[in-house]
Coordinates of C-alpha atoms in Angstrom, one line a residue:
Chain F
X1 CA -279.0 -83.6 -121.3
X2 CA -278.5 -80.4 -123.1
X3 CA -277.3 -78.7 -120.0
X4 CA -275.0 -81.7 -119.4
X5 CA -273.5 -81.3 -122.8
X6 CA -273.1 -77.5 -122.6
X7 CA -271.3 -77.8 -119.3
X8 CA -268.7 -79.9 -121.1
X9 CA -267.6 -76.7 -122.9
X10 CA -267.0 -74.7 -119.9
X11 CA -263.9 -74.9 -117.7
X12 CA -264.6 -75.3 -114.1
X13 CA -264.0 -71.9 -112.3
X14 CA -263.5 -73.7 -108.9
X15 CA -260.8 -76.0 -110.1
X16 CA -257.9 -73.9 -108.8
X17 CA -259.2 -73.5 -105.4
X18 CA -258.9 -77.2 -104.5
X19 CA -256.1 -78.8 -102.6
X20 CA -254.0 -81.5 -104.4
X21 CA -255.7 -84.1 -102.4
X22 CA -259.1 -82.9 -103.3
X23 CA -258.1 -82.6 -107.0
X24 CA -256.8 -86.2 -106.8
X25 CA -260.3 -87.5 -105.9
X26 CA -262.3 -84.8 -107.6
X27 CA -263.3 -86.9 -110.7
X28 CA -264.8 -89.5 -108.5
X29 CA -266.5 -87.0 -106.2
X30 CA -267.9 -85.2 -109.2
X31 CA -269.5 -88.4 -110.3
X32 CA -271.2 -88.8 -106.9
X33 CA -272.5 -85.4 -105.9
X34 CA -272.5 -82.8 -108.7
X35 CA -272.3 -84.4 -112.1
X36 CA -274.3 -81.7 -113.8
X37 CA -271.9 -78.9 -113.0
X38 CA -268.6 -80.7 -112.8
X39 CA -268.6 -83.0 -115.7
X40 CA -265.6 -81.0 -117.0
X41 CA -263.6 -82.3 -114.1
X42 CA -263.9 -85.8 -115.7
X43 CA -262.2 -84.5 -118.9
X44 CA -259.4 -82.2 -118.0
X45 CA -258.1 -82.4 -121.6
X46 CA -261.5 -81.8 -123.1
X47 CA -263.9 -84.4 -124.4
X48 CA -264.3 -83.7 -128.2
X49 CA -261.1 -85.3 -129.3
X50 CA -261.9 -88.5 -127.6
X51 CA -265.4 -88.7 -129.2
X52 CA -264.2 -87.8 -132.6
X53 CA -261.3 -90.3 -132.4
X54 CA -263.8 -93.0 -131.2
X55 CA -266.1 -92.2 -134.2
X56 CA -263.1 -92.6 -136.5
X57 CA -262.2 -96.0 -135.0
X58 CA -265.8 -97.1 -135.2
X59 CA -265.9 -95.9 -138.8
X60 CA -262.8 -97.9 -139.6
X61 CA -264.3 -101.2 -138.1
X62 CA -267.6 -100.5 -139.9
X63 CA -265.9 -99.8 -143.2
X64 CA -264.0 -103.1 -143.0
X65 CA -267.2 -104.9 -142.2
X66 CA -269.2 -103.3 -145.0
X67 CA -266.5 -103.8 -147.6
X68 CA -265.3 -107.3 -146.7
X69 CA -267.5 -108.7 -143.9
X70 CA -264.4 -109.1 -141.8
X71 CA -264.4 -108.5 -138.0
X72 CA -261.7 -106.0 -137.2
X73 CA -260.2 -107.1 -133.9
X74 CA -256.5 -106.3 -133.5
X75 CA -255.0 -109.0 -131.3
X76 CA -255.4 -112.0 -133.7
X77 CA -252.5 -110.6 -135.9
X78 CA -250.1 -111.5 -133.0
X79 CA -251.1 -115.1 -133.3
X80 CA -251.7 -115.4 -137.1
X81 CA -248.3 -113.9 -137.8
X82 CA -246.7 -116.8 -135.9
X83 CA -248.1 -119.1 -138.5
X84 CA -245.3 -118.0 -140.9
X85 CA -242.7 -119.1 -138.3
X86 CA -244.1 -122.0 -136.2
X87 CA -245.2 -125.4 -137.6
X88 CA -247.2 -126.0 -134.4
X89 CA -250.7 -127.2 -135.3
X90 CA -252.5 -124.4 -133.4
X91 CA -250.8 -121.7 -135.4
X92 CA -251.4 -123.6 -138.7
X93 CA -255.2 -123.5 -138.4
X94 CA -257.1 -122.1 -141.4
X95 CA -258.5 -119.3 -139.4
X96 CA -254.9 -118.0 -138.9
X97 CA -253.2 -119.0 -142.2
X98 CA -256.2 -117.7 -144.1
X99 CA -256.3 -114.3 -142.4
X100 CA -252.6 -113.6 -141.8
X101 CA -252.2 -111.5 -144.9
X102 CA -255.1 -109.1 -144.5
X103 CA -254.3 -108.8 -140.8
X104 CA -250.8 -107.6 -141.7
X105 CA -252.3 -105.1 -144.1
X106 CA -254.6 -104.0 -141.3
X107 CA -251.7 -103.6 -139.0
X108 CA -249.7 -101.7 -141.6
X109 CA -252.7 -99.4 -142.1
X110 CA -252.6 -98.6 -138.4
X111 CA -249.0 -97.4 -138.7
X112 CA -249.8 -95.5 -141.9
X113 CA -252.8 -93.7 -140.2
X114 CA -250.8 -92.5 -137.2
X115 CA -248.0 -91.4 -139.6
X116 CA -250.5 -89.3 -141.6
X117 CA -251.8 -87.9 -138.4
X118 CA -248.3 -87.0 -137.2
X119 CA -247.4 -85.1 -140.4
X120 CA -250.8 -83.3 -140.6
X121 CA -252.5 -82.5 -137.3
X122 CA -250.1 -84.0 -134.8
X123 CA -246.5 -84.3 -133.8
X124 CA -244.1 -87.1 -132.8
X125 CA -245.0 -88.8 -129.6
X126 CA -243.2 -90.7 -126.8
X127 CA -244.8 -93.5 -124.7
X128 CA -243.9 -92.0 -121.3
X129 CA -243.6 -95.5 -119.9
X130 CA -240.4 -97.5 -119.1
X131 CA -239.1 -100.4 -121.2
X132 CA -239.5 -102.9 -118.4
X133 CA -243.2 -102.0 -118.0
X134 CA -243.7 -102.2 -121.7
X135 CA -242.1 -105.7 -121.9
X136 CA -243.7 -107.2 -118.8
X137 CA -247.1 -105.6 -119.4
X138 CA -246.9 -106.4 -123.1
X139 CA -246.4 -110.1 -122.4
X140 CA -249.5 -110.3 -120.2
X141 CA -251.5 -108.3 -122.7
X142 CA -250.5 -110.7 -125.5
X143 CA -251.1 -113.8 -123.5
X144 CA -254.3 -112.7 -121.9
X145 CA -255.9 -111.2 -125.1
X146 CA -255.2 -114.4 -127.0
X147 CA -256.4 -116.7 -124.2
X148 CA -259.5 -114.5 -124.0
X149 CA -259.8 -114.4 -127.8
X150 CA -260.1 -110.6 -127.9
X151 CA -258.8 -107.3 -126.6
X152 CA -260.0 -103.7 -126.3
X153 CA -260.9 -103.8 -130.0
X154 CA -262.0 -107.4 -130.4
X155 CA -264.2 -107.6 -127.3
X156 CA -264.5 -103.8 -126.5
X157 CA -265.6 -102.7 -130.0
X158 CA -266.5 -105.7 -132.2
X159 CA -267.9 -107.9 -129.4
X160 CA -269.9 -105.1 -127.7
X161 CA -271.2 -103.9 -131.1
X162 CA -272.6 -107.3 -131.8
X163 CA -274.1 -107.5 -128.4
X164 CA -272.1 -110.6 -127.3
X165 CA -272.6 -111.1 -123.6
X166 CA -269.3 -112.9 -123.2
X167 CA -267.5 -109.9 -124.7
X168 CA -269.4 -107.4 -122.5
X169 CA -268.3 -109.5 -119.4
X170 CA -264.8 -109.6 -120.7
X171 CA -264.7 -105.8 -121.1
X172 CA -266.0 -105.4 -117.5
X173 CA -263.4 -107.8 -116.3
X174 CA -260.4 -106.3 -118.1
X175 CA -261.4 -102.7 -117.1
X176 CA -261.6 -103.8 -113.5
X177 CA -258.3 -105.6 -113.4
X178 CA -256.6 -102.8 -115.4
X179 CA -258.0 -100.0 -113.1
X180 CA -257.0 -102.1 -110.0
X181 CA -253.4 -102.7 -111.3
X182 CA -252.8 -99.1 -112.3
X183 CA -253.9 -97.9 -108.9
X184 CA -251.8 -100.4 -107.1
X185 CA -248.7 -99.5 -109.2
X186 CA -249.4 -95.8 -108.5
X187 CA -249.8 -96.4 -104.8
X188 CA -246.5 -98.3 -104.7
X189 CA -244.9 -95.3 -106.4
X190 CA -243.3 -97.4 -109.1
X191 CA -243.9 -94.8 -111.8
X192 CA -242.6 -91.4 -111.3
Chain W
X1 CA -247.6 -107.1 -155.9
X2 CA -249.4 -110.3 -157.0
X3 CA -252.2 -112.0 -155.4
X4 CA -250.3 -115.3 -155.4
X5 CA -248.6 -114.3 -152.2
X6 CA -251.8 -115.0 -150.4
X7 CA -251.3 -118.6 -149.5
X8 CA -254.8 -119.4 -148.2
X9 CA -256.2 -122.2 -150.3
X10 CA -259.2 -122.7 -148.1
X11 CA -260.6 -119.2 -148.1
X12 CA -260.6 -117.8 -151.7
X13 CA -264.0 -116.1 -151.4
X14 CA -262.9 -112.5 -151.9
X15 CA -260.6 -111.0 -154.4
X16 CA -257.5 -111.0 -152.2
X17 CA -255.8 -107.7 -153.2
X18 CA -259.0 -105.7 -152.9
X19 CA -259.7 -107.3 -149.5
X20 CA -256.1 -106.4 -148.4
X21 CA -256.3 -102.8 -149.6
X22 CA -259.7 -102.5 -147.7
X23 CA -257.9 -103.7 -144.6
X24 CA -255.1 -101.2 -145.2
X25 CA -257.6 -98.3 -145.6
X26 CA -259.6 -99.4 -142.5
X27 CA -256.4 -99.8 -140.5
X28 CA -255.3 -96.3 -141.5
X29 CA -258.7 -94.8 -140.3
X30 CA -258.3 -96.8 -137.1
X31 CA -254.8 -95.5 -136.5
X32 CA -255.8 -92.0 -137.3
X33 CA -258.7 -92.3 -134.7
X34 CA -256.3 -93.7 -132.1
X35 CA -254.0 -90.8 -132.7
X36 CA -256.7 -88.1 -132.5
X37 CA -257.9 -89.5 -129.3
X38 CA -254.4 -89.7 -127.9
X39 CA -254.8 -93.4 -127.3
X40 CA -251.4 -94.1 -129.0
X41 CA -249.8 -92.5 -125.8
X42 CA -249.7 -95.2 -123.0
X43 CA -249.5 -92.3 -120.5
X44 CA -252.9 -91.1 -121.7
X45 CA -254.4 -94.6 -121.2
X46 CA -252.9 -94.8 -117.7
X47 CA -254.4 -91.4 -116.9
X48 CA -257.8 -93.1 -117.5
X49 CA -257.0 -96.2 -115.5
X50 CA -255.9 -93.9 -112.6
X51 CA -259.2 -91.9 -112.9
X52 CA -257.5 -88.7 -113.9
X53 CA -259.2 -88.4 -117.3
X54 CA -262.3 -90.4 -118.4
X55 CA -261.8 -89.7 -122.1
X56 CA -261.1 -93.4 -122.9
X57 CA -264.7 -94.2 -122.2
X58 CA -265.7 -91.8 -124.9
X59 CA -263.4 -93.4 -127.3
X60 CA -264.6 -96.9 -126.6
X61 CA -268.2 -95.9 -126.4
X62 CA -268.1 -93.9 -129.6
X63 CA -266.4 -96.6 -131.5
X64 CA -268.7 -99.3 -130.2
X65 CA -271.7 -97.1 -131.0
X66 CA -270.8 -96.5 -134.6
X67 CA -269.8 -100.1 -135.1
X68 CA -273.1 -101.3 -133.6
X69 CA -275.0 -99.4 -136.3
X70 CA -272.8 -101.1 -139.1
X71 CA -273.0 -104.5 -137.6
X72 CA -276.8 -104.4 -137.2
X73 CA -277.7 -102.5 -140.5
X74 CA -275.2 -103.8 -143.1
X75 CA -276.5 -107.5 -143.1
X76 CA -280.0 -106.2 -143.5
X77 CA -279.4 -103.7 -146.3
X78 CA -276.8 -105.7 -148.2
X79 CA -277.0 -109.3 -149.2
X80 CA -273.2 -109.6 -149.0
X81 CA -270.2 -107.3 -148.4
X82 CA -269.4 -104.8 -151.2
X83 CA -266.2 -106.6 -152.1
X84 CA -267.8 -110.1 -151.8
X85 CA -267.5 -112.9 -149.3
X86 CA -270.0 -112.9 -146.4
X87 CA -270.7 -111.0 -143.2
X88 CA -268.7 -112.5 -140.3
X89 CA -269.6 -112.6 -136.7
X90 CA -267.4 -112.0 -133.6
X91 CA -267.1 -115.4 -132.0
X92 CA -267.1 -115.2 -128.3
X93 CA -267.9 -117.9 -125.8
X94 CA -268.6 -117.6 -122.1
X95 CA -266.0 -119.7 -120.4
X96 CA -263.0 -119.5 -117.9
X97 CA -260.6 -118.7 -120.8
X98 CA -262.6 -115.7 -122.0
X99 CA -262.9 -114.2 -118.5
X100 CA -259.5 -115.3 -117.1
X101 CA -257.7 -114.1 -120.2
X102 CA -259.5 -110.8 -120.0
X103 CA -258.4 -110.5 -116.4
X104 CA -254.7 -111.3 -117.3
X105 CA -255.0 -108.9 -120.3
X106 CA -256.3 -106.1 -117.9
X107 CA -253.4 -106.6 -115.5
X108 CA -250.9 -106.2 -118.4
X109 CA -252.8 -103.2 -119.7
X110 CA -252.7 -101.6 -116.2
X111 CA -248.9 -102.1 -116.0
X112 CA -248.0 -100.6 -119.4
X113 CA -251.0 -98.7 -120.7
X114 CA -250.6 -100.5 -124.1
X115 CA -253.1 -102.7 -125.8
X116 CA -252.6 -104.5 -129.2
X117 CA -253.9 -101.7 -131.5
X118 CA -252.0 -98.8 -130.1
X119 CA -248.8 -100.9 -129.7
X120 CA -248.7 -101.1 -133.4
X121 CA -250.1 -97.7 -134.2
X122 CA -247.8 -95.8 -132.0
X123 CA -244.8 -96.8 -134.2
X124 CA -246.2 -94.5 -137.0
X125 CA -246.0 -91.5 -134.6
X126 CA -242.4 -92.2 -133.8
X127 CA -242.9 -94.1 -130.5
X128 CA -240.2 -96.7 -131.3
X129 CA -239.9 -97.7 -127.7
X130 CA -243.2 -99.5 -128.3
X131 CA -241.1 -102.2 -130.0
X132 CA -240.6 -103.5 -126.4
X133 CA -244.3 -103.8 -126.0
X134 CA -244.6 -105.5 -129.4
X135 CA -241.9 -108.1 -128.4
X136 CA -243.9 -108.7 -125.2
X137 CA -247.2 -109.1 -126.9
X138 CA -245.7 -111.5 -129.6
X139 CA -244.0 -113.5 -126.9
X140 CA -247.3 -113.7 -124.9
X141 CA -249.3 -114.8 -128.0
X142 CA -246.6 -117.4 -128.8
X143 CA -246.7 -118.9 -125.2
X144 CA -250.5 -119.0 -125.4
X145 CA -250.7 -120.7 -128.7
X146 CA -247.8 -123.1 -128.2
X147 CA -248.4 -124.2 -124.6
X148 CA -252.0 -123.4 -123.7
X149 CA -253.8 -124.7 -126.8
X150 CA -253.8 -128.1 -128.5

């Protein structure tokens, strides 16, 4: 385990000598035959930022729970906010009208947090994805997450952390369809 | 700001403003973590989904690991949350909606690399194009609630 961790810090000296086709599949191959030496190939941009970011996110969901007992999934705000606009009975349930205010504060906090990051450690970002993809993908994300009653945070963090089997199965399902979709789109050459 | 703008007559358990500020603080930490881990960039998420960079698994694993500790320990060490109320639970049911919805969510995620948290958070780092994703997500949530629920 220690050797595994220490190998994360080293860049792979053999990286340059590979053909583009080999590099394309290298992360997969590394998993199968030489994971001790080539773990760095799985994280071409390093691994520590990801882990630190994940700990911040987990700390945020934990803090919300310890202070208020609330479960900090993100997708419900997209339904609860409709309760301000739509009289439809589904949106007017107490679980949405009773949570819509703190959920908007939670969402505002997200924007505040990335803004603080941008002016301290970071810099302005751009999505790098076309508007059509964002609209169509966003629609399916909103519909699917609400039908499933959870998203990457609701099922992936809160559900997994409370050892809910349905959430774990949901995470496996959405990772599988997302990975499949992204590979199909790449194979079709739709994204430059 | 006054607490009267919280129109929830059925759930008055916690002091409303303290709860809202706790949510704001937790949201800010969440957004900061998403930014550090570059998850606010859809392109970085798509890099994971195409197997070019496995960092997302560390983000998800790290976050779920820390949260597991809080979810398991807090209800044992504290009788109630610090600001009052009671400890909630993530309600999830094993049925066709949970799994089918997750499958549809994943297809959308694979198309755009945006999930609900980063769609909001990215705005704070100047990714104003994400408004398109937000419009899509709000529309999808509306169609779900209006036509697929009673």
